[in-house]
Amino acid sequence: MDVGEDSTEFLTKLRPFVREFLKEASKMFTMYAYTMGSRDYAKALVELIDPTGVYFEDRVITKEDNPYAKTLDLVLAEERGVVIVDDTASVWTHHKSNLVEISKYNYFRDNGPQGSKPYSEEKSDESESDGGLANVLKLLKEVHSGFFRVKKDQLESQDVRLLLKGINFKLVKQDP
């Protein structure tokens, strides 16, 4: 993947189940790509995972939009209806109750947890049926179902933050 005017090159390994995850999640949610990376990086990554623009369209937010922390102030939706999926909780200082923290995906040796080997060195990969994305998709389906389980006139009082708090759902943090 080439990024930016300097043509910095990155070797990118897509997380298993990412395309299926995007397809299924997009049926329930309007999705944004949000990164603390540069706009060039975000553009290259979104083109890789969403080449036809069907999932994110132009909904991409980068550090150029807010360099200090991630915020829902830049997302065109009410906070009560937004679920955040991110592998770094610390960047969401004001919206932790909207956050579902997914396990980091460390395929290559780089910045994985101390004492753990990346998937590439284990000669394996994250499970498509029980890995981070599969587990988050299960949670998203439960939240979506719970949000719309009420009568139409009660939708105004629904809040994903309360649903997330109430769902006793354990995401499996899988280390290689």
PDB file of C-alpha atoms in Angstrom:
ATOM      1  CA  MET A   1       0.000   0.000   0.000  1.00  0.00           C
ATOM      2  CA  ASP A   2       1.499   3.368  -1.044  1.00  0.00           C
ATOM      3  CA  VAL A   3       0.749   6.286   1.254  1.00  0.00           C
ATOM      4  CA  GLY A   4       1.187   9.980   0.576  1.00  0.00           C
ATOM      5  CA  GLU A   5       3.294  12.139  -1.641  1.00  0.00           C
ATOM      6  CA  ASP A   6       6.474  10.482  -0.370  1.00  0.00           C
ATOM      7  CA  SER A   7       5.060   7.115  -1.478  1.00  0.00           C
ATOM      8  CA  THR A   8       5.757   5.491   1.850  1.00  0.00           C
ATOM      9  CA  GLU A   9       5.074   1.798   1.445  1.00  0.00           C
ATOM     10  CA  PHE A  10       3.316  -0.374   4.007  1.00  0.00           C
ATOM     11  CA  LEU A  11       2.814  -4.103   3.887  1.00  0.00           C
ATOM     12  CA  THR A  12      -0.770  -4.649   4.968  1.00  0.00           C
ATOM     13  CA  LYS A  13      -2.376  -7.922   6.012  1.00  0.00           C
ATOM     14  CA  LEU A  14      -6.145  -7.715   6.243  1.00  0.00           C
ATOM     15  CA  ARG A  15      -7.673  -9.145   9.373  1.00  0.00           C
ATOM     16  CA  PRO A  16      -9.540 -12.399   8.666  1.00  0.00           C
ATOM     17  CA  PHE A  17     -13.299 -11.909   8.217  1.00  0.00           C
ATOM     18  CA  VAL A  18     -12.940  -8.151   7.527  1.00  0.00           C
ATOM     19  CA  ARG A  19     -14.929  -8.168   4.279  1.00  0.00           C
ATOM     20  CA  GLU A  20     -17.743 -10.266   5.751  1.00  0.00           C
ATOM     21  CA  PHE A  21     -17.738  -8.057   8.852  1.00  0.00           C
ATOM     22  CA  LEU A  22     -18.087  -4.878   6.778  1.00  0.00           C
ATOM     23  CA  LYS A  23     -20.848  -6.392   4.661  1.00  0.00           C
ATOM     24  CA  GLU A  24     -22.880  -7.509   7.685  1.00  0.00           C
ATOM     25  CA  ALA A  25     -22.232  -4.419   9.840  1.00  0.00           C
ATOM     26  CA  SER A  26     -23.216  -2.100   6.982  1.00  0.00           C
ATOM     27  CA  LYS A  27     -26.684  -3.669   6.942  1.00  0.00           C
ATOM     28  CA  MET A  28     -27.219  -2.353  10.478  1.00  0.00           C
ATOM     29  CA  PHE A  29     -25.071   0.775  10.798  1.00  0.00           C
ATOM     30  CA  THR A  30     -23.796   3.788   8.871  1.00  0.00           C
ATOM     31  CA  MET A  31     -20.054   3.307   9.153  1.00  0.00           C
ATOM     32  CA  TYR A  32     -17.204   5.785   9.426  1.00  0.00           C
ATOM     33  CA  ALA A  33     -13.491   5.084   9.131  1.00  0.00           C
ATOM     34  CA  TYR A  34     -11.723   7.007  11.899  1.00  0.00           C
ATOM     35  CA  THR A  35      -7.961   6.971  12.359  1.00  0.00           C
ATOM     36  CA  MET A  36      -5.331   8.974  14.152  1.00  0.00           C
ATOM     37  CA  GLY A  37      -3.288   8.429  10.994  1.00  0.00           C
ATOM     38  CA  SER A  38      -2.900  10.871   8.120  1.00  0.00           C
ATOM     39  CA  ARG A  39      -5.550  11.489   5.466  1.00  0.00           C
ATOM     40  CA  ASP A  40      -3.294   9.800   2.874  1.00  0.00           C
ATOM     41  CA  TYR A  41      -2.983   6.726   5.097  1.00  0.00           C
ATOM     42  CA  ALA A  42      -6.741   6.624   5.689  1.00  0.00           C
ATOM     43  CA  LYS A  43      -7.499   6.982   1.996  1.00  0.00           C
ATOM     44  CA  ALA A  44      -5.137   4.143   1.069  1.00  0.00           C
ATOM     45  CA  LEU A  45      -6.498   1.858   3.773  1.00  0.00           C
ATOM     46  CA  VAL A  46     -10.149   2.551   2.935  1.00  0.00           C
ATOM     47  CA  GLU A  47      -9.438   1.905  -0.762  1.00  0.00           C
ATOM     48  CA  LEU A  48      -7.954  -1.435   0.277  1.00  0.00           C
ATOM     49  CA  ILE A  49     -10.850  -2.608   2.457  1.00  0.00           C
ATOM     50  CA  ASP A  50     -13.668  -0.819   0.603  1.00  0.00           C
ATOM     51  CA  PRO A  51     -12.532  -0.445  -3.027  1.00  0.00           C
ATOM     52  CA  THR A  52     -16.016   0.333  -4.354  1.00  0.00           C
ATOM     53  CA  GLY A  53     -16.849   2.818  -1.588  1.00  0.00           C
ATOM     54  CA  VAL A  54     -20.017   0.987  -0.620  1.00  0.00           C
ATOM     55  CA  TYR A  55     -19.314   0.858   3.142  1.00  0.00           C
ATOM     56  CA  PHE A  56     -17.679   4.192   3.993  1.00  0.00           C
ATOM     57  CA  GLU A  57     -18.364   6.407   0.947  1.00  0.00           C
ATOM     58  CA  ASP A  58     -16.697   9.680   2.007  1.00  0.00           C
ATOM     59  CA  ARG A  59     -17.113   9.146   5.757  1.00  0.00           C
ATOM     60  CA  VAL A  60     -13.432   9.173   6.705  1.00  0.00           C
ATOM     61  CA  ILE A  61     -12.099  11.112   9.705  1.00  0.00           C
ATOM     62  CA  THR A  62      -8.371  11.542  10.385  1.00  0.00           C
ATOM     63  CA  LYS A  63      -5.965  13.260  12.747  1.00  0.00           C
ATOM     64  CA  GLU A  64      -6.108  16.322  10.485  1.00  0.00           C
ATOM     65  CA  ASP A  65      -9.737  16.742  11.600  1.00  0.00           C
ATOM     66  CA  ASN A  66      -8.842  16.565  15.314  1.00  0.00           C
ATOM     67  CA  PRO A  67      -5.211  15.775  16.229  1.00  0.00           C
ATOM     68  CA  TYR A  68      -5.671  15.336  19.994  1.00  0.00           C
ATOM     69  CA  ALA A  69      -8.212  12.569  20.488  1.00  0.00           C
ATOM     70  CA  LYS A  70     -11.041  10.857  18.692  1.00  0.00           C
ATOM     71  CA  THR A  71     -14.433  12.442  19.233  1.00  0.00           C
ATOM     72  CA  LEU A  72     -18.002  11.807  18.168  1.00  0.00           C
ATOM     73  CA  ASP A  73     -18.363  15.546  17.595  1.00  0.00           C
ATOM     74  CA  LEU A  74     -17.167  14.849  14.035  1.00  0.00           C
ATOM     75  CA  VAL A  75     -19.675  12.047  13.402  1.00  0.00           C
ATOM     76  CA  LEU A  76     -23.003  13.119  11.929  1.00  0.00           C
ATOM     77  CA  ALA A  77     -25.217  11.199  14.333  1.00  0.00           C
ATOM     78  CA  GLU A  78     -26.613  11.409  17.837  1.00  0.00           C
ATOM     79  CA  GLU A  79     -24.264   9.917  20.439  1.00  0.00           C
ATOM     80  CA  ARG A  80     -27.077   7.729  21.761  1.00  0.00           C
ATOM     81  CA  GLY A  81     -27.087   5.897  18.424  1.00  0.00           C
ATOM     82  CA  VAL A  82     -23.339   5.469  17.849  1.00  0.00           C
ATOM     83  CA  VAL A  83     -21.305   2.357  18.611  1.00  0.00           C
ATOM     84  CA  ILE A  84     -17.536   2.767  18.361  1.00  0.00           C
ATOM     85  CA  VAL A  85     -15.358  -0.233  17.484  1.00  0.00           C
ATOM     86  CA  ASP A  86     -11.678   0.484  18.131  1.00  0.00           C
ATOM     87  CA  ASP A  87      -8.598  -1.366  19.342  1.00  0.00           C
ATOM     88  CA  THR A  88      -7.309   1.631  21.334  1.00  0.00           C
ATOM     89  CA  ALA A  89      -9.599   2.805  24.124  1.00  0.00           C
ATOM     90  CA  SER A  90      -7.268   5.586  25.279  1.00  0.00           C
ATOM     91  CA  VAL A  91      -8.034   7.786  22.239  1.00  0.00           C
ATOM     92  CA  TRP A  92     -11.738   7.962  23.150  1.00  0.00           C
ATOM     93  CA  THR A  93     -11.442  10.101  26.269  1.00  0.00           C
ATOM     94  CA  HIS A  94     -15.008  11.458  26.158  1.00  0.00           C
ATOM     95  CA  HIS A  95     -16.983   8.594  24.636  1.00  0.00           C
ATOM     96  CA  LYS A  96     -15.950   5.413  26.454  1.00  0.00           C
ATOM     97  CA  SER A  97     -19.568   4.408  27.049  1.00  0.00           C
ATOM     98  CA  ASN A  98     -20.033   4.133  23.257  1.00  0.00           C
ATOM     99  CA  LEU A  99     -16.882   2.033  22.855  1.00  0.00           C
ATOM    100  CA  VAL A 100     -16.493  -1.643  22.104  1.00  0.00           C
ATOM    101  CA  GLU A 101     -12.787  -2.372  22.351  1.00  0.00           C
ATOM    102  CA  ILE A 102     -11.678  -5.029  19.906  1.00  0.00           C
ATOM    103  CA  SER A 103      -8.471  -6.981  20.384  1.00  0.00           C
ATOM    104  CA  LYS A 104      -5.497  -5.683  18.426  1.00  0.00           C
ATOM    105  CA  TYR A 105      -4.597  -7.653  15.317  1.00  0.00           C
ATOM    106  CA  ASN A 106      -0.876  -8.341  15.312  1.00  0.00           C
ATOM    107  CA  TYR A 107       0.041 -10.381  12.278  1.00  0.00           C
ATOM    108  CA  PHE A 108       3.537  -8.995  11.784  1.00  0.00           C
ATOM    109  CA  ARG A 109       6.192  -8.429  14.441  1.00  0.00           C
ATOM    110  CA  ASP A 110       5.874  -4.792  15.382  1.00  0.00           C
ATOM    111  CA  ASN A 111       4.004  -3.506  18.361  1.00  0.00           C
ATOM    112  CA  GLY A 112       2.308  -6.558  19.798  1.00  0.00           C
ATOM    113  CA  PRO A 113       1.946  -7.195  23.500  1.00  0.00           C
ATOM    114  CA  GLN A 114       5.130  -8.106  25.342  1.00  0.00           C
ATOM    115  CA  GLY A 115       5.684 -11.837  25.500  1.00  0.00           C
ATOM    116  CA  SER A 116       3.348 -12.695  22.640  1.00  0.00           C
ATOM    117  CA  LYS A 117       4.288 -13.751  19.158  1.00  0.00           C
ATOM    118  CA  PRO A 118       2.576 -12.305  16.103  1.00  0.00           C
ATOM    119  CA  TYR A 119       0.385 -14.635  14.083  1.00  0.00           C
ATOM    120  CA  SER A 120       2.989 -14.799  11.295  1.00  0.00           C
ATOM    121  CA  GLU A 121       5.559 -16.350  13.635  1.00  0.00           C
ATOM    122  CA  GLU A 122       2.978 -18.797  14.948  1.00  0.00           C
ATOM    123  CA  LYS A 123       2.203 -19.764  11.331  1.00  0.00           C
ATOM    124  CA  SER A 124      -1.478 -19.255  12.104  1.00  0.00           C
ATOM    125  CA  ASP A 125      -4.080 -16.518  11.943  1.00  0.00           C
ATOM    126  CA  GLU A 126      -7.052 -15.211  13.879  1.00  0.00           C
ATOM    127  CA  SER A 127     -10.144 -17.386  13.738  1.00  0.00           C
ATOM    128  CA  GLU A 128     -12.787 -16.222  11.276  1.00  0.00           C
ATOM    129  CA  SER A 129     -15.557 -17.745  13.392  1.00  0.00           C
ATOM    130  CA  ASP A 130     -14.350 -16.800  16.882  1.00  0.00           C
ATOM    131  CA  GLY A 131     -11.843 -13.988  16.345  1.00  0.00           C
ATOM    132  CA  GLY A 132     -12.106 -10.313  17.201  1.00  0.00           C
ATOM    133  CA  LEU A 133     -14.307  -9.255  14.270  1.00  0.00           C
ATOM    134  CA  ALA A 134     -16.647 -12.241  14.571  1.00  0.00           C
ATOM    135  CA  ASN A 135     -17.172 -11.545  18.278  1.00  0.00           C
ATOM    136  CA  VAL A 136     -17.726  -7.823  17.718  1.00  0.00           C
ATOM    137  CA  LEU A 137     -20.232  -8.598  14.950  1.00  0.00           C
ATOM    138  CA  LYS A 138     -22.195 -10.776  17.398  1.00  0.00           C
ATOM    139  CA  LEU A 139     -22.261  -7.881  19.861  1.00  0.00           C
ATOM    140  CA  LEU A 140     -23.290  -5.376  17.164  1.00  0.00           C
ATOM    141  CA  LYS A 141     -26.169  -7.622  16.126  1.00  0.00           C
ATOM    142  CA  GLU A 142     -27.317  -7.849  19.737  1.00  0.00           C
ATOM    143  CA  VAL A 143     -27.110  -4.070  20.210  1.00  0.00           C
ATOM    144  CA  HIS A 144     -28.955  -3.406  16.938  1.00  0.00           C
ATOM    145  CA  SER A 145     -31.660  -5.903  17.804  1.00  0.00           C
ATOM    146  CA  GLY A 146     -32.060  -4.419  21.291  1.00  0.00           C
ATOM    147  CA  PHE A 147     -32.179  -0.865  19.970  1.00  0.00           C
ATOM    148  CA  PHE A 148     -35.025  -1.599  17.555  1.00  0.00           C
ATOM    149  CA  ARG A 149     -36.869  -4.079  19.786  1.00  0.00           C
ATOM    150  CA  VAL A 150     -39.091  -1.293  21.161  1.00  0.00           C
ATOM    151  CA  LYS A 151     -42.201   0.282  19.691  1.00  0.00           C
ATOM    152  CA  LYS A 152     -41.650   3.061  17.177  1.00  0.00           C
ATOM    153  CA  ASP A 153     -42.735   5.792  19.591  1.00  0.00           C
ATOM    154  CA  GLN A 154     -40.117   4.593  22.112  1.00  0.00           C
ATOM    155  CA  LEU A 155     -37.147   4.881  19.729  1.00  0.00           C
ATOM    156  CA  GLU A 156     -36.442   8.445  20.876  1.00  0.00           C
ATOM    157  CA  SER A 157     -35.504   7.111  24.309  1.00  0.00           C
ATOM    158  CA  GLN A 158     -33.265   4.284  23.085  1.00  0.00           C
ATOM    159  CA  ASP A 159     -29.549   4.588  23.792  1.00  0.00           C
ATOM    160  CA  VAL A 160     -26.829   2.203  22.629  1.00  0.00           C
ATOM    161  CA  ARG A 161     -24.725   3.195  25.651  1.00  0.00           C
ATOM    162  CA  LEU A 162     -27.311   1.671  27.982  1.00  0.00           C
ATOM    163  CA  LEU A 163     -27.552  -1.413  25.808  1.00  0.00           C
ATOM    164  CA  LEU A 164     -23.772  -1.827  25.745  1.00  0.00           C
ATOM    165  CA  LYS A 165     -23.639  -1.463  29.510  1.00  0.00           C
ATOM    166  CA  GLY A 166     -26.427  -3.989  29.966  1.00  0.00           C
ATOM    167  CA  ILE A 167     -25.176  -6.621  27.567  1.00  0.00           C
ATOM    168  CA  ASN A 168     -23.101  -9.168  29.397  1.00  0.00           C
ATOM    169  CA  PHE A 169     -20.937  -9.991  26.401  1.00  0.00           C
ATOM    170  CA  LYS A 170     -17.321 -10.996  26.777  1.00  0.00           C
ATOM    171  CA  LEU A 171     -15.110 -10.192  23.817  1.00  0.00           C
ATOM    172  CA  VAL A 172     -12.349 -12.725  23.527  1.00  0.00           C
ATOM    173  CA  LYS A 173      -9.018 -10.902  23.532  1.00  0.00           C
ATOM    174  CA  GLN A 174      -7.041 -13.335  21.454  1.00  0.00           C
ATOM    175  CA  ASP A 175      -3.298 -13.194  21.602  1.00  0.00           C
ATOM    176  CA  PRO A 176      -1.346 -15.273  19.130  1.00  0.00           C
TER     177      PRO A 176
END
